[in-house]
mmCIF file of C-alpha atoms in Angstrom:
data_model
loop_
_atom_site.group_PDB
_atom_site.id
_atom_site.type_symbol
_atom_site.label_atom_id
_atom_site.label_comp_id
_atom_site.label_asym_id
_atom_site.label_seq_id
_atom_site.Cartn_x
_atom_site.Cartn_y
_atom_site.Cartn_z
ATOM 1 C CA MET A 144 -0.074 -0.116 -0.173
ATOM 2 C CA THR A 145 1.336 3.350 -0.858
ATOM 3 C CA THR A 146 1.443 5.978 2.068
ATOM 4 C CA THR A 147 1.746 9.429 1.812
ATOM 5 C CA ALA A 148 3.272 12.001 4.457
ATOM 6 C CA ALA A 149 1.947 15.597 4.285
ATOM 7 C CA THR A 150 2.237 17.537 1.520
ATOM 8 C CA ASP A 151 5.480 20.650 1.848
ATOM 9 C CA ALA A 152 4.457 24.045 1.777
ATOM 10 C CA ASP A 153 6.566 25.027 -0.667
ATOM 11 C CA GLU A 154 4.868 22.900 -3.613
ATOM 12 C CA PRO A 155 2.769 24.242 -5.465
ATOM 13 C CA GLY A 156 -0.842 24.706 -4.469
ATOM 14 C CA ASN A 157 -0.544 22.439 -1.178
ATOM 15 C CA SER A 158 0.030 23.403 2.664
ATOM 16 C CA VAL A 159 1.759 21.592 5.260
ATOM 17 C CA THR A 160 -1.860 21.156 7.280
ATOM 18 C CA SER A 161 -3.537 20.039 4.101
ATOM 19 C CA ALA A 162 -2.976 16.052 5.236
ATOM 20 C CA THR A 163 -4.982 16.653 8.658
ATOM 21 C CA HIS A 164 -7.893 18.102 9.812
ATOM 22 C CA PRO A 165 -8.238 22.056 10.563
ATOM 23 C CA ARG A 166 -8.234 21.644 14.061
ATOM 24 C CA PHE A 167 -5.890 19.224 14.747
ATOM 25 C CA ALA A 168 -3.226 20.954 13.245
ATOM 26 C CA GLU A 169 -4.187 24.078 14.804
ATOM 27 C CA ALA A 170 -3.843 21.708 18.353
ATOM 28 C CA LEU A 171 -0.162 20.967 17.203
ATOM 29 C CA ASP A 172 0.790 24.135 16.493
ATOM 30 C CA ALA A 173 -0.694 25.400 19.845
ATOM 31 C CA LEU A 174 1.005 22.464 21.844
ATOM 32 C CA GLY A 175 4.106 23.205 20.507
ATOM 33 C CA LEU A 176 4.419 20.394 18.140
ATOM 34 C CA ALA A 177 4.487 21.685 14.383
ATOM 35 C CA THR A 178 7.155 19.547 13.979
ATOM 36 C CA LEU A 179 4.553 16.813 13.643
ATOM 37 C CA HIS A 180 2.858 18.078 10.294
ATOM 38 C CA PRO A 181 5.136 16.529 8.159
ATOM 39 C CA ARG A 182 5.336 13.131 9.609
ATOM 40 C CA ILE A 183 1.361 12.687 9.536
ATOM 41 C CA ARG A 184 0.421 10.173 6.715
ATOM 42 C CA ARG A 185 -2.407 10.597 4.335
ATOM 43 C CA PHE A 186 -3.743 7.419 3.071
ATOM 44 C CA PRO A 187 -5.933 6.775 0.179
ATOM 45 C CA ASP A 188 -8.426 4.552 1.910
ATOM 46 C CA ALA A 189 -9.962 4.986 5.379
ATOM 47 C CA THR A 190 -7.901 3.590 8.621
ATOM 48 C CA ARG A 191 -11.230 3.584 10.532
ATOM 49 C CA THR A 192 -10.125 0.773 12.486
ATOM 50 C CA ALA A 193 -6.935 -0.188 14.264
ATOM 51 C CA ALA A 194 -6.706 -3.612 11.839
ATOM 52 C CA GLU A 195 -6.944 -1.022 8.844
ATOM 53 C CA ALA A 196 -4.695 1.632 10.146
ATOM 54 C CA ALA A 197 -1.879 -1.210 11.275
ATOM 55 C CA ALA A 198 -2.205 -2.525 8.048
ATOM 56 C CA ALA A 199 -1.646 0.674 5.982
ATOM 57 C CA ILE A 200 1.509 1.449 8.367
ATOM 58 C CA GLY A 201 2.680 -1.687 8.249
ATOM 59 C CA CYS A 202 3.138 -2.120 12.176
ATOM 60 C CA GLU A 203 1.692 -3.821 14.757
ATOM 61 C CA LEU A 204 -1.815 -3.685 15.800
ATOM 62 C CA SER A 205 -0.962 -2.989 19.452
ATOM 63 C CA GLN A 206 0.996 0.112 18.246
ATOM 64 C CA ILE A 207 -2.396 1.755 17.175
ATOM 65 C CA CYS A 208 -3.665 4.108 19.875
ATOM 66 C CA LYS A 209 -7.453 3.927 19.573
ATOM 67 C CA SER A 210 -8.939 6.982 21.348
ATOM 68 C CA LEU A 211 -12.518 5.752 22.328
ATOM 69 C CA ILE A 212 -15.406 8.299 23.541
ATOM 70 C CA PHE A 213 -17.440 6.620 26.500
ATOM 71 C CA ALA A 214 -19.962 8.267 28.576
ATOM 72 C CA ALA A 215 -19.663 7.892 32.308
ATOM 73 C CA ASP A 216 -23.046 8.399 33.997
ATOM 74 C CA GLY A 217 -23.618 10.383 30.441
ATOM 75 C CA VAL A 218 -20.200 12.827 31.228
ATOM 76 C CA PRO A 219 -17.801 12.139 28.016
ATOM 77 C CA VAL A 220 -14.272 10.735 28.892
ATOM 78 C CA LEU A 221 -11.852 9.517 26.021
ATOM 79 C CA VAL A 222 -9.780 6.093 26.820
ATOM 80 C CA LEU A 223 -6.840 5.753 24.984
ATOM 81 C CA MET A 224 -6.253 1.954 24.370
ATOM 82 C CA ASP A 225 -3.924 0.124 22.145
ATOM 83 C CA GLY A 226 -5.463 -1.461 18.871
ATOM 84 C CA ALA A 227 -5.219 -4.950 19.500
ATOM 85 C CA SER A 228 -7.130 -4.710 22.676
ATOM 86 C CA ARG A 229 -10.430 -3.902 23.825
ATOM 87 C CA VAL A 230 -11.676 -1.859 26.949
ATOM 88 C CA ASP A 231 -13.120 -3.143 29.798
ATOM 89 C CA VAL A 232 -16.198 -0.917 30.651
ATOM 90 C CA GLU A 233 -16.476 -2.276 34.119
ATOM 91 C CA LEU A 234 -12.671 -1.411 35.304
ATOM 92 C CA VAL A 235 -13.544 2.091 33.515
ATOM 93 C CA ARG A 236 -16.615 2.581 35.839
ATOM 94 C CA LYS A 237 -14.417 1.200 38.594
ATOM 95 C CA GLU A 238 -11.659 3.787 37.883
ATOM 96 C CA LEU A 239 -13.584 6.771 37.584
ATOM 97 C CA GLY A 240 -16.361 5.735 40.323
ATOM 98 C CA ALA A 241 -19.276 6.009 38.420
ATOM 99 C CA GLY A 242 -22.540 4.597 38.390
ATOM 100 C CA LYS A 243 -22.547 3.216 34.950
ATOM 101 C CA VAL A 244 -20.217 3.389 31.394
ATOM 102 C CA THR A 245 -21.482 3.074 28.349
ATOM 103 C CA ARG A 246 -19.893 3.458 24.709
ATOM 104 C CA ALA A 247 -20.565 6.936 23.597
ATOM 105 C CA ALA A 248 -23.330 7.747 20.308
ATOM 106 C CA ALA A 249 -21.591 9.126 17.524
ATOM 107 C CA ASP A 250 -22.882 12.112 17.717
ATOM 108 C CA VAL A 251 -21.687 12.583 21.182
ATOM 109 C CA VAL A 252 -18.436 11.941 20.096
ATOM 110 C CA ARG A 253 -18.661 14.489 17.214
ATOM 111 C CA GLU A 254 -20.193 17.357 19.942
ATOM 112 C CA THR A 255 -17.758 16.303 22.439
ATOM 113 C CA THR A 256 -14.244 15.910 20.273
ATOM 114 C CA GLY A 257 -15.129 17.874 17.047
ATOM 115 C CA TYR A 258 -14.470 14.394 14.779
ATOM 116 C CA ALA A 259 -16.136 11.707 13.589
ATOM 117 C CA ILE A 260 -15.504 7.776 14.715
ATOM 118 C CA GLY A 261 -12.720 6.620 12.971
ATOM 119 C CA GLY A 262 -10.449 10.234 12.895
ATOM 120 C CA VAL A 263 -10.731 11.004 17.151
ATOM 121 C CA PRO A 264 -6.896 12.348 17.748
ATOM 122 C CA PRO A 265 -5.980 11.833 21.320
ATOM 123 C CA PHE A 266 -6.133 15.454 21.997
ATOM 124 C CA GLY A 267 -7.200 18.535 20.316
ATOM 125 C CA HIS A 268 -10.827 17.907 20.952
ATOM 126 C CA ARG A 269 -13.687 20.711 20.774
ATOM 127 C CA THR A 270 -13.839 19.785 24.671
ATOM 128 C CA ARG A 271 -12.264 19.433 27.404
ATOM 129 C CA THR A 272 -12.937 15.833 28.786
ATOM 130 C CA ARG A 273 -11.203 13.272 31.595
ATOM 131 C CA VAL A 274 -8.807 11.264 29.393
ATOM 132 C CA LEU A 275 -7.263 7.947 30.896
ATOM 133 C CA ALA A 276 -4.852 6.236 28.752
ATOM 134 C CA ASP A 277 -4.295 2.134 29.521
ATOM 135 C CA ARG A 278 -0.689 1.107 30.266
ATOM 136 C CA SER A 279 -0.519 -1.129 27.334
ATOM 137 C CA LEU A 280 0.046 1.959 24.959
ATOM 138 C CA LEU A 281 3.097 2.144 26.934
ATOM 139 C CA ALA A 282 4.971 -1.234 25.594
ATOM 140 C CA HIS A 283 6.183 0.617 22.683
ATOM 141 C CA ASP A 284 8.642 3.008 21.033
ATOM 142 C CA VAL A 285 6.083 4.467 19.275
ATOM 143 C CA VAL A 286 2.740 4.633 18.537
ATOM 144 C CA TRP A 287 0.021 5.831 15.638
ATOM 145 C CA ALA A 288 -2.945 7.736 16.409
ATOM 146 C CA ALA A 289 -5.550 9.284 14.059
ATOM 147 C CA ALA A 290 -4.779 12.923 13.015
ATOM 148 C CA GLY A 291 -8.361 14.485 13.219
ATOM 149 C CA THR A 292 -9.839 12.333 9.521
ATOM 150 C CA PRO A 293 -10.385 8.785 8.899
ATOM 151 C CA HIS A 294 -7.209 8.775 6.079
ATOM 152 C CA THR A 295 -4.548 10.451 8.338
ATOM 153 C CA VAL A 296 -2.765 9.052 11.374
ATOM 154 C CA PHE A 297 0.165 10.362 13.407
ATOM 155 C CA PRO A 298 3.282 8.658 15.200
ATOM 156 C CA MET A 299 4.326 9.710 18.418
ATOM 157 C CA ALA A 300 6.304 8.314 21.298
ATOM 158 C CA PRO A 301 3.697 7.208 23.905
ATOM 159 C CA GLY A 302 4.790 8.756 27.193
ATOM 160 C CA THR A 303 4.382 11.912 25.017
ATOM 161 C CA LEU A 304 1.187 11.392 23.379
ATOM 162 C CA VAL A 305 -0.070 10.576 26.965
ATOM 163 C CA ALA A 306 0.831 13.829 28.280
ATOM 164 C CA HIS A 307 -0.197 15.999 25.511
ATOM 165 C CA ALA A 308 -3.540 14.115 26.335
ATOM 166 C CA GLY A 309 -3.708 14.922 29.692
ATOM 167 C CA ALA A 310 -4.502 11.529 30.426
ATOM 168 C CA THR A 311 -3.756 9.220 33.752
ATOM 169 C CA VAL A 312 -2.226 5.990 33.057
ATOM 170 C CA VAL A 313 -5.063 3.097 34.153
ATOM 171 C CA ASP A 314 -5.206 -0.381 33.405
ATOM 172 C CA VAL A 315 -8.693 -0.999 31.811
ATOM 173 C CA ARG A 316 -7.539 -3.314 29.009
ATOM 174 C CA GLU A 317 -10.207 -6.602 28.767
ATOM 175 C CA HIS A 318 -8.460 -9.337 29.528
ATOM 176 C CA THR A 319 -9.449 -12.505 28.048
ATOM 177 C CA ALA A 320 -9.097 -16.071 29.829
#
């Protein structure tokens, strides 16, 4: 599969931010991460799922950072999880001290983050939410996360990603018997 990095600003008709969602590009600039723009990869086919993203990038499934929105007693919370694992909502509920945790509806995801499901980045959201990052992400030197669209991803050291997301590192991965 062919991958294309973000385009260079000096190429005719292109800008550095053309590879990603404008809100995410602004977030990178605001966080002092403008050097990340050229590392954003855009794919001709959507990478909405972790498996699609891993196949397109050529990395392990667990190197994908999924950004998932849940509702804890009706309040949105972002959970960052490695692509090979599933979130255990009961562990999230206990971590948050919530009565009930469910997967957020698509309209809640868009309203909370400003992005559609399949393109939600780990930071740069429309609203500020509580963020939990599963410890499994820290097992890699680099992870890949959505860059605001279902066609774009970016690489980052997981510790750096967790810090920029303002996440609390927790153990909320579903364990299979």
